[in-house]
Structures are given as structure tokens and as C-alpha cells.
mmCIF file of C-alpha atoms in Angstrom:
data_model
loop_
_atom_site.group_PDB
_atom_site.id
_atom_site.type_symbol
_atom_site.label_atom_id
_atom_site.label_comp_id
_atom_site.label_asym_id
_atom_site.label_seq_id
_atom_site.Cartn_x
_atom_site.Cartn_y
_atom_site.Cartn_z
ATOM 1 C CA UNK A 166 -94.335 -69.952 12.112
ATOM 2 C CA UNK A 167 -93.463 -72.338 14.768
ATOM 3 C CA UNK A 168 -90.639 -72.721 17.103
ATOM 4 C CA UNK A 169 -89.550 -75.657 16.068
ATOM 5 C CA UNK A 170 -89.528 -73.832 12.086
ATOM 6 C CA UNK A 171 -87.663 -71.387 13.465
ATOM 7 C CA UNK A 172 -85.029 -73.622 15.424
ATOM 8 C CA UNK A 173 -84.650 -75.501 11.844
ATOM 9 C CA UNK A 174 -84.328 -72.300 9.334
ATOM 10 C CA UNK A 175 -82.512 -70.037 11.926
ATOM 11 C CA UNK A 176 -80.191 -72.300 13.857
ATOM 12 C CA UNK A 177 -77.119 -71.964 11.940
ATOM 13 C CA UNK A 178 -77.232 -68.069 11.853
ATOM 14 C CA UNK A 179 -78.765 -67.629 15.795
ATOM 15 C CA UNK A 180 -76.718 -70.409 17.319
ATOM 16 C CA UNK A 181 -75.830 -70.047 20.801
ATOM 17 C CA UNK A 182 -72.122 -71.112 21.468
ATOM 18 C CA UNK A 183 -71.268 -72.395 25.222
ATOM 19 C CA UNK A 184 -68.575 -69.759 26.564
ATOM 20 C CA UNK A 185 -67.503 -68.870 30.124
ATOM 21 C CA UNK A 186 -71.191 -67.640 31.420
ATOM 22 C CA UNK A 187 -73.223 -70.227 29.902
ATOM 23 C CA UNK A 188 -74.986 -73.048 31.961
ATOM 24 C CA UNK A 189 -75.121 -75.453 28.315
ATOM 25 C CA UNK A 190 -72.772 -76.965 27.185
ATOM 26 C CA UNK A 191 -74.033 -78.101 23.534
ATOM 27 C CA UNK A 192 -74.746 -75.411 20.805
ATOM 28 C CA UNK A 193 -78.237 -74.645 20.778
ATOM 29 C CA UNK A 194 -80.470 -72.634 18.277
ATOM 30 C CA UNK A 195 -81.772 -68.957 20.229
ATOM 31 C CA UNK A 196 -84.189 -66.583 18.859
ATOM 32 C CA UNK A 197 -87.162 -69.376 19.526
ATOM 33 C CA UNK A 198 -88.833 -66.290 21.202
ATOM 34 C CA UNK A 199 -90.063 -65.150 17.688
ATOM 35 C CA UNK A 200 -91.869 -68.250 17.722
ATOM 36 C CA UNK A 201 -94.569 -66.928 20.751
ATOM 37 C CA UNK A 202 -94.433 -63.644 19.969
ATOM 38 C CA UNK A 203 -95.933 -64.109 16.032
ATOM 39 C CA UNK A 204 -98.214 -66.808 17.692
ATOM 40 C CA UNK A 205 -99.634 -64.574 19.936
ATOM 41 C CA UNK A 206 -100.184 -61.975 17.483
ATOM 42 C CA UNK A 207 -101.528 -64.215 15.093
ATOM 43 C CA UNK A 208 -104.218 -65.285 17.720
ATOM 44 C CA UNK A 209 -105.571 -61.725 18.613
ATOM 45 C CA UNK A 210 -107.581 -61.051 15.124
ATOM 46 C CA UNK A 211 -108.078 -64.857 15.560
ATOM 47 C CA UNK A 212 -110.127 -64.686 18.714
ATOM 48 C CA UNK A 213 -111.284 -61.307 17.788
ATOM 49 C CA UNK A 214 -113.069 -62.969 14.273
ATOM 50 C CA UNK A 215 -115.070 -65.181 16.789
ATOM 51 C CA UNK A 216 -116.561 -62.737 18.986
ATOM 52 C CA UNK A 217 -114.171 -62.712 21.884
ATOM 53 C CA UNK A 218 -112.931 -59.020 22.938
ATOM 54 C CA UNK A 219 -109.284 -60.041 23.699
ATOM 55 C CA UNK A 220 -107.570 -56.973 22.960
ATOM 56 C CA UNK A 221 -107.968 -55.098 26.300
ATOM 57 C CA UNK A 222 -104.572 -53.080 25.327
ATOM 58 C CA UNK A 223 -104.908 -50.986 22.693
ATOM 59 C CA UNK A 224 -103.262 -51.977 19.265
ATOM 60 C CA UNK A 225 -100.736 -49.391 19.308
ATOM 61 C CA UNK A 226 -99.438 -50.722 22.573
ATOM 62 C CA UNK A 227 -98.617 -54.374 21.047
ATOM 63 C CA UNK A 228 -97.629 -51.894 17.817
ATOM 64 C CA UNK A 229 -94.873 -50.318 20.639
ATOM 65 C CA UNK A 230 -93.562 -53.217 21.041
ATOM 66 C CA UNK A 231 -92.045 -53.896 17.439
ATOM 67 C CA UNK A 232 -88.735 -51.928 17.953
ATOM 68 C CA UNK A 233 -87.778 -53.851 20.922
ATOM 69 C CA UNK A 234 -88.725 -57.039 19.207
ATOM 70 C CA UNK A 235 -86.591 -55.757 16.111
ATOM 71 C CA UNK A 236 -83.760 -55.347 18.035
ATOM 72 C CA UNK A 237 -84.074 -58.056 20.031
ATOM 73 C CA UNK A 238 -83.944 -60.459 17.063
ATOM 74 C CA UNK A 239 -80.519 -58.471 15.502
ATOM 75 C CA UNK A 240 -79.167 -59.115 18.920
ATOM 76 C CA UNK A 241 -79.645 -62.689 18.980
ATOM 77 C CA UNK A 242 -78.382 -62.596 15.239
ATOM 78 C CA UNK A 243 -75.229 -59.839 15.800
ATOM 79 C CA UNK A 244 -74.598 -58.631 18.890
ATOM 80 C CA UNK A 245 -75.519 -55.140 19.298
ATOM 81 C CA UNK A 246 -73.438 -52.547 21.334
ATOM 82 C CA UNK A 247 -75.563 -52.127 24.939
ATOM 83 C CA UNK A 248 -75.714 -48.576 23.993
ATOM 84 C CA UNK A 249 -78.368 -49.855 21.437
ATOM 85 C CA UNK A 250 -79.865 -51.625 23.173
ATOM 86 C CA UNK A 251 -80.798 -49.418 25.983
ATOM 87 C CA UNK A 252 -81.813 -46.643 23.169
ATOM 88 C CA UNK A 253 -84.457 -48.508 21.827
ATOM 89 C CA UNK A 254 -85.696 -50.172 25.368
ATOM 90 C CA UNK A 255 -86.171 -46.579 26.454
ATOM 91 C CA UNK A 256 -87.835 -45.462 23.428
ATOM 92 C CA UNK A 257 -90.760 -48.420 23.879
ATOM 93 C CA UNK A 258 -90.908 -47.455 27.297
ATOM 94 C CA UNK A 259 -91.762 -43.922 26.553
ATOM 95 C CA UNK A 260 -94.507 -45.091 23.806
ATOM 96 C CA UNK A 261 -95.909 -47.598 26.307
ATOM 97 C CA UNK A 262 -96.276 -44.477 29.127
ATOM 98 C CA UNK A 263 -97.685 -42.658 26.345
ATOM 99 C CA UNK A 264 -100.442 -45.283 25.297
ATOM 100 C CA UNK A 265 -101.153 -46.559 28.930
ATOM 101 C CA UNK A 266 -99.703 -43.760 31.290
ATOM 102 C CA UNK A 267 -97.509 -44.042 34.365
ATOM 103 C CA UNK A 268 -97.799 -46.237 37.219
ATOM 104 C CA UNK A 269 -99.655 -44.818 39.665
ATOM 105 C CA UNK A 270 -97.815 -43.116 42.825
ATOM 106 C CA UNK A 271 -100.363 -40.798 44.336
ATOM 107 C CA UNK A 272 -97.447 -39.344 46.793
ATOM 108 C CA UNK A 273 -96.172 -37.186 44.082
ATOM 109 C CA UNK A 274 -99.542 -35.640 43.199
ATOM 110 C CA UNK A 275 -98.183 -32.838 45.999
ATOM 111 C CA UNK A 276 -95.653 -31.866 43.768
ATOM 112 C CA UNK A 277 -98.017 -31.135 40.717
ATOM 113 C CA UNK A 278 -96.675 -30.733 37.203
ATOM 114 C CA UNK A 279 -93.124 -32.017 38.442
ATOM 115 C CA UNK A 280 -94.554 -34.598 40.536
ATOM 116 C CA UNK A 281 -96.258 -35.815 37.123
ATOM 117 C CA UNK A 282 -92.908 -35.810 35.113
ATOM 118 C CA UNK A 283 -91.086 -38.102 37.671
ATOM 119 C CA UNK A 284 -93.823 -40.443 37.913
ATOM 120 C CA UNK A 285 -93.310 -40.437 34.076
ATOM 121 C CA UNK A 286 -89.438 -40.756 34.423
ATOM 122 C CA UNK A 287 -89.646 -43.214 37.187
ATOM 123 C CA UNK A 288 -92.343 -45.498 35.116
ATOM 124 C CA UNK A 289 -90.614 -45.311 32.108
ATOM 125 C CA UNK A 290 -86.820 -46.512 34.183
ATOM 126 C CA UNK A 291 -88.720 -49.362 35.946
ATOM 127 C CA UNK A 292 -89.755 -50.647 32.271
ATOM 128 C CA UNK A 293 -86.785 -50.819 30.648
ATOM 129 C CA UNK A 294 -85.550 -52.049 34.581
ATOM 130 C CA UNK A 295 -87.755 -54.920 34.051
ATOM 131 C CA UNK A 296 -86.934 -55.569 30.614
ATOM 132 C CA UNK A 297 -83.006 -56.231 31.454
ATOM 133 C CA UNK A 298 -84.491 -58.421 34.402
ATOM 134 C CA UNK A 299 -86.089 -60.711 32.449
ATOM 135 C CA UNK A 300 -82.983 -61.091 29.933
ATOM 136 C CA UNK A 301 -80.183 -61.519 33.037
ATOM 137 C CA UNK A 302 -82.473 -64.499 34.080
ATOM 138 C CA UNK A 303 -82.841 -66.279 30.812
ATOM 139 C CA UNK A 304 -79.888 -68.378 31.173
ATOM 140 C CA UNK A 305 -81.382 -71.365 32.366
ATOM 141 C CA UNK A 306 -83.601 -73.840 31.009
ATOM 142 C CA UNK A 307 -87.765 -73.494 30.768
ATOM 143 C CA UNK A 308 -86.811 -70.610 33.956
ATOM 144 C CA UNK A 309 -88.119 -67.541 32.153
ATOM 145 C CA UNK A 310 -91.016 -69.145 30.187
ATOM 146 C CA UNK A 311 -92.151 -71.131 33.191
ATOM 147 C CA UNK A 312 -91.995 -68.422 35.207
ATOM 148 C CA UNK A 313 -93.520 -65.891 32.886
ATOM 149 C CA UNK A 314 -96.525 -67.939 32.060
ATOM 150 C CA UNK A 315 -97.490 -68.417 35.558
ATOM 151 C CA UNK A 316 -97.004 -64.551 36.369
ATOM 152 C CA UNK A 317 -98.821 -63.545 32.963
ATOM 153 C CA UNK A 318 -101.786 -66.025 33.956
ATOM 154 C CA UNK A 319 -101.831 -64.360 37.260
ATOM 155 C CA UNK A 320 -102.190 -60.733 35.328
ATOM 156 C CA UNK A 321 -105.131 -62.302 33.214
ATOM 157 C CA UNK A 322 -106.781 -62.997 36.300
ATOM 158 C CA UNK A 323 -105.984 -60.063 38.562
ATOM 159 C CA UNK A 324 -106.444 -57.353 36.044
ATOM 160 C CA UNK A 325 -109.088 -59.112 33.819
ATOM 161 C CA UNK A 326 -106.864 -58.958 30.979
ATOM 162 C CA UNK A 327 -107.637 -61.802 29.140
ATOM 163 C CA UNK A 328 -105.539 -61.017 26.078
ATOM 164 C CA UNK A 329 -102.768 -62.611 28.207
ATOM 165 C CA UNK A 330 -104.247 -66.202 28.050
ATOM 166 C CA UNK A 331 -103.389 -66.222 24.015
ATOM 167 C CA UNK A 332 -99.524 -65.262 25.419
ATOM 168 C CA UNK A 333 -99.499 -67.796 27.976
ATOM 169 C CA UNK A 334 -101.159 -70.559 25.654
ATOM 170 C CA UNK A 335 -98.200 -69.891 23.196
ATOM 171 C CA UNK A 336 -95.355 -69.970 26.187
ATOM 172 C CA UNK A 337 -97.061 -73.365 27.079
ATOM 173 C CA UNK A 338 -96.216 -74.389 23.657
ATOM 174 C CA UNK A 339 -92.420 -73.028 23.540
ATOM 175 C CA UNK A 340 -91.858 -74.675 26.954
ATOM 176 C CA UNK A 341 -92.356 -78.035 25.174
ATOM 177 C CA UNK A 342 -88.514 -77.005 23.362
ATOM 178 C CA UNK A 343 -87.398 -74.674 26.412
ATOM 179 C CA UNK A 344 -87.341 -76.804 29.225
ATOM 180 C CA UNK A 345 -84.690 -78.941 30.313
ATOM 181 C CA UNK A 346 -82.535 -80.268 27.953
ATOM 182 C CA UNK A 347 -83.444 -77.048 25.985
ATOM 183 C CA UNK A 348 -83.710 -77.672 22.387
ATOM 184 C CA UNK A 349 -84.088 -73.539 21.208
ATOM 185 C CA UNK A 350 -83.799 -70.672 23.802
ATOM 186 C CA UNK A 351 -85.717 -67.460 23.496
ATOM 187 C CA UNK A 352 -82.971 -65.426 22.912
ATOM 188 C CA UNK A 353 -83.031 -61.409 23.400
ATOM 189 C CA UNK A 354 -86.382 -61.151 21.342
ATOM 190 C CA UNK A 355 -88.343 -62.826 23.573
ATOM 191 C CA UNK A 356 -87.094 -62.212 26.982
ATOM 192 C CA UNK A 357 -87.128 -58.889 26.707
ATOM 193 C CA UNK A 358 -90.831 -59.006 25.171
ATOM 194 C CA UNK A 359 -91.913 -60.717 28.134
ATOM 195 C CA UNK A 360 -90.458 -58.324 30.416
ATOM 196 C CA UNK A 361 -91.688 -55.460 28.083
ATOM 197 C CA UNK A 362 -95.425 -57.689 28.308
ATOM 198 C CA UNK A 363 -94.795 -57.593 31.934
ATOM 199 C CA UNK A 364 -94.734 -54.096 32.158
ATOM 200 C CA UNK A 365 -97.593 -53.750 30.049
ATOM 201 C CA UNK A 366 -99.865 -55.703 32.266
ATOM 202 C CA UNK A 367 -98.765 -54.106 35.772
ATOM 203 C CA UNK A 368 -99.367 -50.580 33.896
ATOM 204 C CA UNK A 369 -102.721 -51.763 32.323
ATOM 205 C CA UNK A 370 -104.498 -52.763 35.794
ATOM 206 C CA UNK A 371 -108.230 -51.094 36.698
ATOM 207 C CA UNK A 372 -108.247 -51.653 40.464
ATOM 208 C CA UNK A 373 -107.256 -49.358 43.463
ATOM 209 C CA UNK A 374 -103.724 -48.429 44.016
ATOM 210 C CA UNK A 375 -103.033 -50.929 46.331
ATOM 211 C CA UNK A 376 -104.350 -53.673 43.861
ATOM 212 C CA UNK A 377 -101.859 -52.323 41.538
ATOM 213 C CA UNK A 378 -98.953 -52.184 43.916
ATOM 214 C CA UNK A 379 -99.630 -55.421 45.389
ATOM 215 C CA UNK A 380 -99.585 -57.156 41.735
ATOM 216 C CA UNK A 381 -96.235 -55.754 41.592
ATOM 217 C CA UNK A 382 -94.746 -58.284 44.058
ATOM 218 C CA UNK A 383 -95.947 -61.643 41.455
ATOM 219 C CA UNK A 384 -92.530 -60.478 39.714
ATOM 220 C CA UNK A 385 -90.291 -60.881 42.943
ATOM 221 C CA UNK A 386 -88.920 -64.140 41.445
ATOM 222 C CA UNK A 387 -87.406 -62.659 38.345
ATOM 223 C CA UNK A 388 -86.835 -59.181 39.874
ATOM 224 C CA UNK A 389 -85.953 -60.392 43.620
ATOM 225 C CA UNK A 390 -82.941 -62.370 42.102
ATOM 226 C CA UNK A 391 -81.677 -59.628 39.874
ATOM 227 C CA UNK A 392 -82.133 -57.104 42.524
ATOM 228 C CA UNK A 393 -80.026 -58.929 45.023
ATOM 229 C CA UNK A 394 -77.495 -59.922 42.502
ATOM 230 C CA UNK A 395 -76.859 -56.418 41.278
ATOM 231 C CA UNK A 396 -76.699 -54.880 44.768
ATOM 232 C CA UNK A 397 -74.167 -57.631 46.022
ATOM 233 C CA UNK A 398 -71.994 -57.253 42.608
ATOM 234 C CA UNK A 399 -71.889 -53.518 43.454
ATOM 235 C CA UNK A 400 -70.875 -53.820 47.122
ATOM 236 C CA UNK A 401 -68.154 -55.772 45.865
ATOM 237 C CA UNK A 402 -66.938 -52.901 43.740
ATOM 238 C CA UNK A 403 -67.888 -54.907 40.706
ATOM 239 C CA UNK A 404 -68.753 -53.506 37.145
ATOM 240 C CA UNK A 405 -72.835 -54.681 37.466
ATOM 241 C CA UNK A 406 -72.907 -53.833 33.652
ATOM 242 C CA UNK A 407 -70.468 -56.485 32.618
ATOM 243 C CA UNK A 408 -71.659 -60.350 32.179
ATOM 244 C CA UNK A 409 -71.528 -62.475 35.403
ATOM 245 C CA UNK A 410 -72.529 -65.741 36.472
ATOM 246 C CA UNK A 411 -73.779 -64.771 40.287
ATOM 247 C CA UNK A 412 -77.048 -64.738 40.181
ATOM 248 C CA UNK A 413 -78.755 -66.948 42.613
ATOM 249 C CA UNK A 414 -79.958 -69.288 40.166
ATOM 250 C CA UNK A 415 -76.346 -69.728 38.254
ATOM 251 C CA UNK A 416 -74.947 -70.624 41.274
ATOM 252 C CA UNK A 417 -77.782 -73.066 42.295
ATOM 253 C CA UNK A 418 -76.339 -74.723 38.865
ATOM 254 C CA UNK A 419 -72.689 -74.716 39.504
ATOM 255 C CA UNK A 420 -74.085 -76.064 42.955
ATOM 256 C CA UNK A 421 -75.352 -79.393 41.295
ATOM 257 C CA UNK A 422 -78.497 -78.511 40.727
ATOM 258 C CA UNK A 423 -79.918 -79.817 37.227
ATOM 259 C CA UNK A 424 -81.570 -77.151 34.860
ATOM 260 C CA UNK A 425 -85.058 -78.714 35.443
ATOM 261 C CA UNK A 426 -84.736 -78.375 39.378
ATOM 262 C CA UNK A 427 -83.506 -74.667 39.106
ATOM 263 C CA UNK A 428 -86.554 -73.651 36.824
ATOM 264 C CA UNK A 429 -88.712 -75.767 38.761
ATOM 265 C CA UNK A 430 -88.489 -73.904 42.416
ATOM 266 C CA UNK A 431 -88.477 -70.702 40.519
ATOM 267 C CA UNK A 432 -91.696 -71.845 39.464
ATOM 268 C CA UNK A 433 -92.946 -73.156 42.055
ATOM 269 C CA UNK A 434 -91.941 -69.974 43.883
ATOM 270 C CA UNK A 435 -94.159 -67.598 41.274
ATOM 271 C CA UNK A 436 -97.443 -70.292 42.127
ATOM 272 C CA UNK A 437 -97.266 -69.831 45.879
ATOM 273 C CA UNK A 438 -96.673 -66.053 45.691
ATOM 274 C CA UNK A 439 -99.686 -65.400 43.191
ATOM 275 C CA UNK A 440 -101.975 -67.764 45.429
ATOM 276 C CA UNK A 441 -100.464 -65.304 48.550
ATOM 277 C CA UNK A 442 -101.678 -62.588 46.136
ATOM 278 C CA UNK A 443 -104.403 -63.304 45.148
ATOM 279 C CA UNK A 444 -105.761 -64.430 48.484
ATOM 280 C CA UNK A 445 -104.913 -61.979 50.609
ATOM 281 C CA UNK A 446 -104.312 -58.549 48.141
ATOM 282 C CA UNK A 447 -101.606 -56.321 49.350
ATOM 283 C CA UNK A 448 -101.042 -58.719 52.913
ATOM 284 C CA UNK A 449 -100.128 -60.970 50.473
ATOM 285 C CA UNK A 450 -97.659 -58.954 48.543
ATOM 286 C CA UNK A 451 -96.078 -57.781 52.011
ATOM 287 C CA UNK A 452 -96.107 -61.607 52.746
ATOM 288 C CA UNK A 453 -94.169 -62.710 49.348
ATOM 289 C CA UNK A 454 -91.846 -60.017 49.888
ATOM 290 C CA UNK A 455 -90.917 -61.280 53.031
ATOM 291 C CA UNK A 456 -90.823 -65.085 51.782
ATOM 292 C CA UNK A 457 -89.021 -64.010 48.616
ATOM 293 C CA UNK A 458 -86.234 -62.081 51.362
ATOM 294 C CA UNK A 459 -86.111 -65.182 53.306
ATOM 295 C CA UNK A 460 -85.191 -67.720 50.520
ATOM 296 C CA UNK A 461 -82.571 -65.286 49.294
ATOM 297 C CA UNK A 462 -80.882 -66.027 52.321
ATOM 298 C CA UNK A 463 -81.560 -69.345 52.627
ATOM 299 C CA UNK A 464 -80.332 -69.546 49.483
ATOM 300 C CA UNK A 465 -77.201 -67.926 50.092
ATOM 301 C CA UNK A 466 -76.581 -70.096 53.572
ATOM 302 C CA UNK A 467 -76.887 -73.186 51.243
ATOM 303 C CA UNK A 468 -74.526 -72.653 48.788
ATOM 304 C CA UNK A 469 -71.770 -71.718 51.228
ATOM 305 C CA UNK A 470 -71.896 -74.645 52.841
ATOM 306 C CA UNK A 471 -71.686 -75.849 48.981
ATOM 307 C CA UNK A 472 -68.611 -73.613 48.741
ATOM 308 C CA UNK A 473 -69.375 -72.871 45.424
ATOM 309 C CA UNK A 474 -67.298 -69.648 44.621
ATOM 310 C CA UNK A 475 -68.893 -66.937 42.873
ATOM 311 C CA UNK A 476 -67.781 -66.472 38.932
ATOM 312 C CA UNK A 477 -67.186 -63.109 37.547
ATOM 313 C CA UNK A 478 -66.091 -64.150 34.186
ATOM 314 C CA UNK A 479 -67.000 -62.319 31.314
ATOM 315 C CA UNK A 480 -66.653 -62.413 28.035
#
């Protein structure tokens, strides 16, 4: 099934309608994340029938994934209550620490059995974390995919997980709809996949625990943004579980800045910091933290000279 099937045999029931939040302004067909996701299933037995050992996570791990992909897809279709939502994203985090265990932090090993069960806790909070990351930043053009494919590449590399070319190769293909002027968005099913996929990699990593921290700071420009946002909206005695329009990247938009432009520094952004990571191991994570902390501001010190107010709107 391609995108572009789905975008012709979905788009009257998933249709995205422009409201207060949205950066389009044109109804536009969502759910074109099912597209990647069955195409990168569909290559794994493909590439396995030729010889090539792609599936360096186990099957059940993909297998996890189906509930959040399920719900994803009704969410796209009818809006689910967040409630949900979060329900199911914990319950694929818990299978995924059960098939791949928790990400590693040696400073609780002090604190034995207990020490294990908040590594467990933590690990399985920072999933669904980064699964709600990736879906506040899909709301702009080719951002998410771009950004995702460049990170995921990174992971292939990094972790030697080369399973996550066949995911890449297939968000290469849904950028060609995604990026600016979008003609299908992901939706819910497939941002939160790639943040779930995200998760999957940084868990799945064979190196020291330095390697595996370090690779933690390629998702800075998804999870930098977010972070920030979240922290300001709270300062600010907002409700940071209602919709907004404040993240950095939204207000970039209402700033002038064209969809293509926004996606394109984001990344751009994700390219420098893996060749910073990659180069130079956990210096290089210390470094794109720094550089990520810097443009935030930067950021910020542009747009008020743009005196852009910040929208809270929601629907």
C-alpha cells in the first residue's frame, strides 16, 4: 500500500481540517504514516528472503509496536480521549523494556532490586516521553520525517542496526508527499511510531554506556524544542497538556518563515549534531547540547525582535 493509495482511499474519512493550531490552511489527507510503517514491514521478510540479516530487533519488538500503531490510526480517524492514548503508549513501553530491557544507568546499581525497578520506571516514562515528542512536533511540513530519517540513519550507523535503513528508505519515499506544500501528513500513527522506533534504537545499542548516552543527544532537535516549550508553558502557569502553538518551530511560522525553511534548519540541525556525534562520541553529545541550548536562545532573541506573540489557543 502506498502513501499516495492511502491519501486517495482514506482522505475523506482522515482529513485534517485547518483550526486555530494548525500551520495549513487547505484540508489535507493524515494517516499517510500507515504508508511507511506497512512498507517497512513489508521489506524485512523481503531483505531477509535474500540473505541479508536485517532484523537486529527481535520480531516481537516490531510485534509491540501494533497497539500503538492501532491506536494511532483510530486517532487520526476519531479522536481518542488522551486518557487512551497514554494507556496504550505505556503499555508498548512496558513490552518494549520487556523485549529489550531498560536503558542503562549504572548509578542505580547501588540501590539493587529498587535501583532495577526505577531504571525500569524511568525507561519505560522516557518512551512514552519521546513518543508525545515526536507527535507535538509534527505540525509542520516534511519536519518530523526529515528529521527522523536523518536521526534513524544515524542509529543504523552508530548501533549497527541496519534494519533502520529499510525505515529510512520508506521515510525518503513519504517525504516526496510530506514536504512542503504537504500533500498527506503522517498523522498520530506514524509520529508516534517513529518516536516509539526512536526509542527502540537508543534501547537496542551494543556499545559502552557512554556510547549509549551520547546517542541520546541526535534527538535534541525534536526533544530540545519540546523540552523548552513545555518548561516555558509551565512557568507561565499554563495547562502543558492542552494544545498550543508555542513551540519554537510554530512560532518560526507565524514569524514568516515558509514550511520548507522551518523543516529545513531542523534538518540541517539533526546533520551537524550526528556528524558532532559521531566524530567526537560523548564530546560531541556535550557539544550538541550546548549548540542545541544556544539556538534556543537565539531563537527566542529573534522572534522578539519579530514580536510575534505567543498563541495559546486551543481547541
Amino acid at each position: 500500500m502506498s502513501v499516495g493509495a492511502i491519501s486517495q482511499n482514506f482522505k475523506a474519512q482522515l482529513l485534517d481540517l485547518p483550526n486555530k493550531r494548525s500551520s495549513h490552511t487547505q484540508p489535507i489527507p493524515r494517516g499517510g504514516g500507515l504508508g511507511f510503517i506497512i512498507a517497512f514491514f513489508l521489506m524485512i521478510p523481503v531483505n531477509q528472503s535474500i540473505g541479508e540479516t536485517f532484523a537486529t530487533a527481535s520480531l516481537w519488538v516490531w510485534l509491540s509496536l501494533l497497539p500503538l500503531i492501532v491506536i494511532g490510526f483510530i486517532d487520526d480517524w476519531k479522536t481518542l480521549p488522551a486518557g487512551i492514548r497514554y494507556i496504550g503508549q505505556i503499555s508498548v513501553g512496558a513490552l518494549i523494556v520487556i523485549q529489550c530491557g531498560p536503558f542503562l544507568q549504572p548509578w542505580l546499581n547501588q540501590l539493587g532490586a529498587l535501583g532495577w525497578w526505577i531504571e525500569i520506571a524511568t525507561t519505560i516514562i522516557g518512551l512514552t516521553a519521546l513518543i508525545n515528542f515526536y507527535n507535538f512536533m509534527d505540525g509542520m511540513d516534511g519536519l518530523v520525517a526529515g528529521v527522523s530519517a536523518i536521526q534513524l540513519g544515524f542509529m543504523a550507523v552508530w548501533s549497527q542496526e541496519p534494519v533502520l535503513w529499510l525505515l529510512v528508505s520508506a521515510l525518503v519515499g513519504f517525504l516526496y508527499w510530506n514536504w512542503s506544500p504537504a500533500k498527506i501528513f503522517m498523522g498520530d500513527v506514524g509520529s508516534t511510531f517513529l518516536g516509539a522506533v526512536m526509542a527502540i534504537a537508543l534501547l537496542n545499542q551494543t556499545g559502552s554506556v557512554e556510547q549509549s548516552w551520547a546517542a541520546l543527544a541526535i534527538t535534541l532537535p525534536i526533544t530540545g524544542d519540546a523540552i523548552y516549550t513545555l518548561f516555558c508553558r509551565a512557568i507561565r502557569g499554563e495547562n502543558i497538556f492542552k494544545a498550543h502553538r508555542s513551540h519554537i518551530y510554530q512560532r518560526l511560522h507565524q514569524a514568516g518563515w515558509s514550511h520548507g525553511r522551518v523543516a529545513a534548519v531542523y534538518v540541517g540541525a539533526t546533520v551537524g549534531l550526528a556528524l558532532l556525534i559521531y566524530g567526537y562520541g560523548g564530546w560531541g553529545a556535550w557539544s550538541s547540547l550546548i549548540g542545541v541550548a544556544i539556538a534556543i536562545l537565539v531563537a527566542e532573541r529573534y522572534l522578539s525582535t519579530r514580536q510575534q506573540p505567543l498563541s495559546h489557543s486551543n481547541d
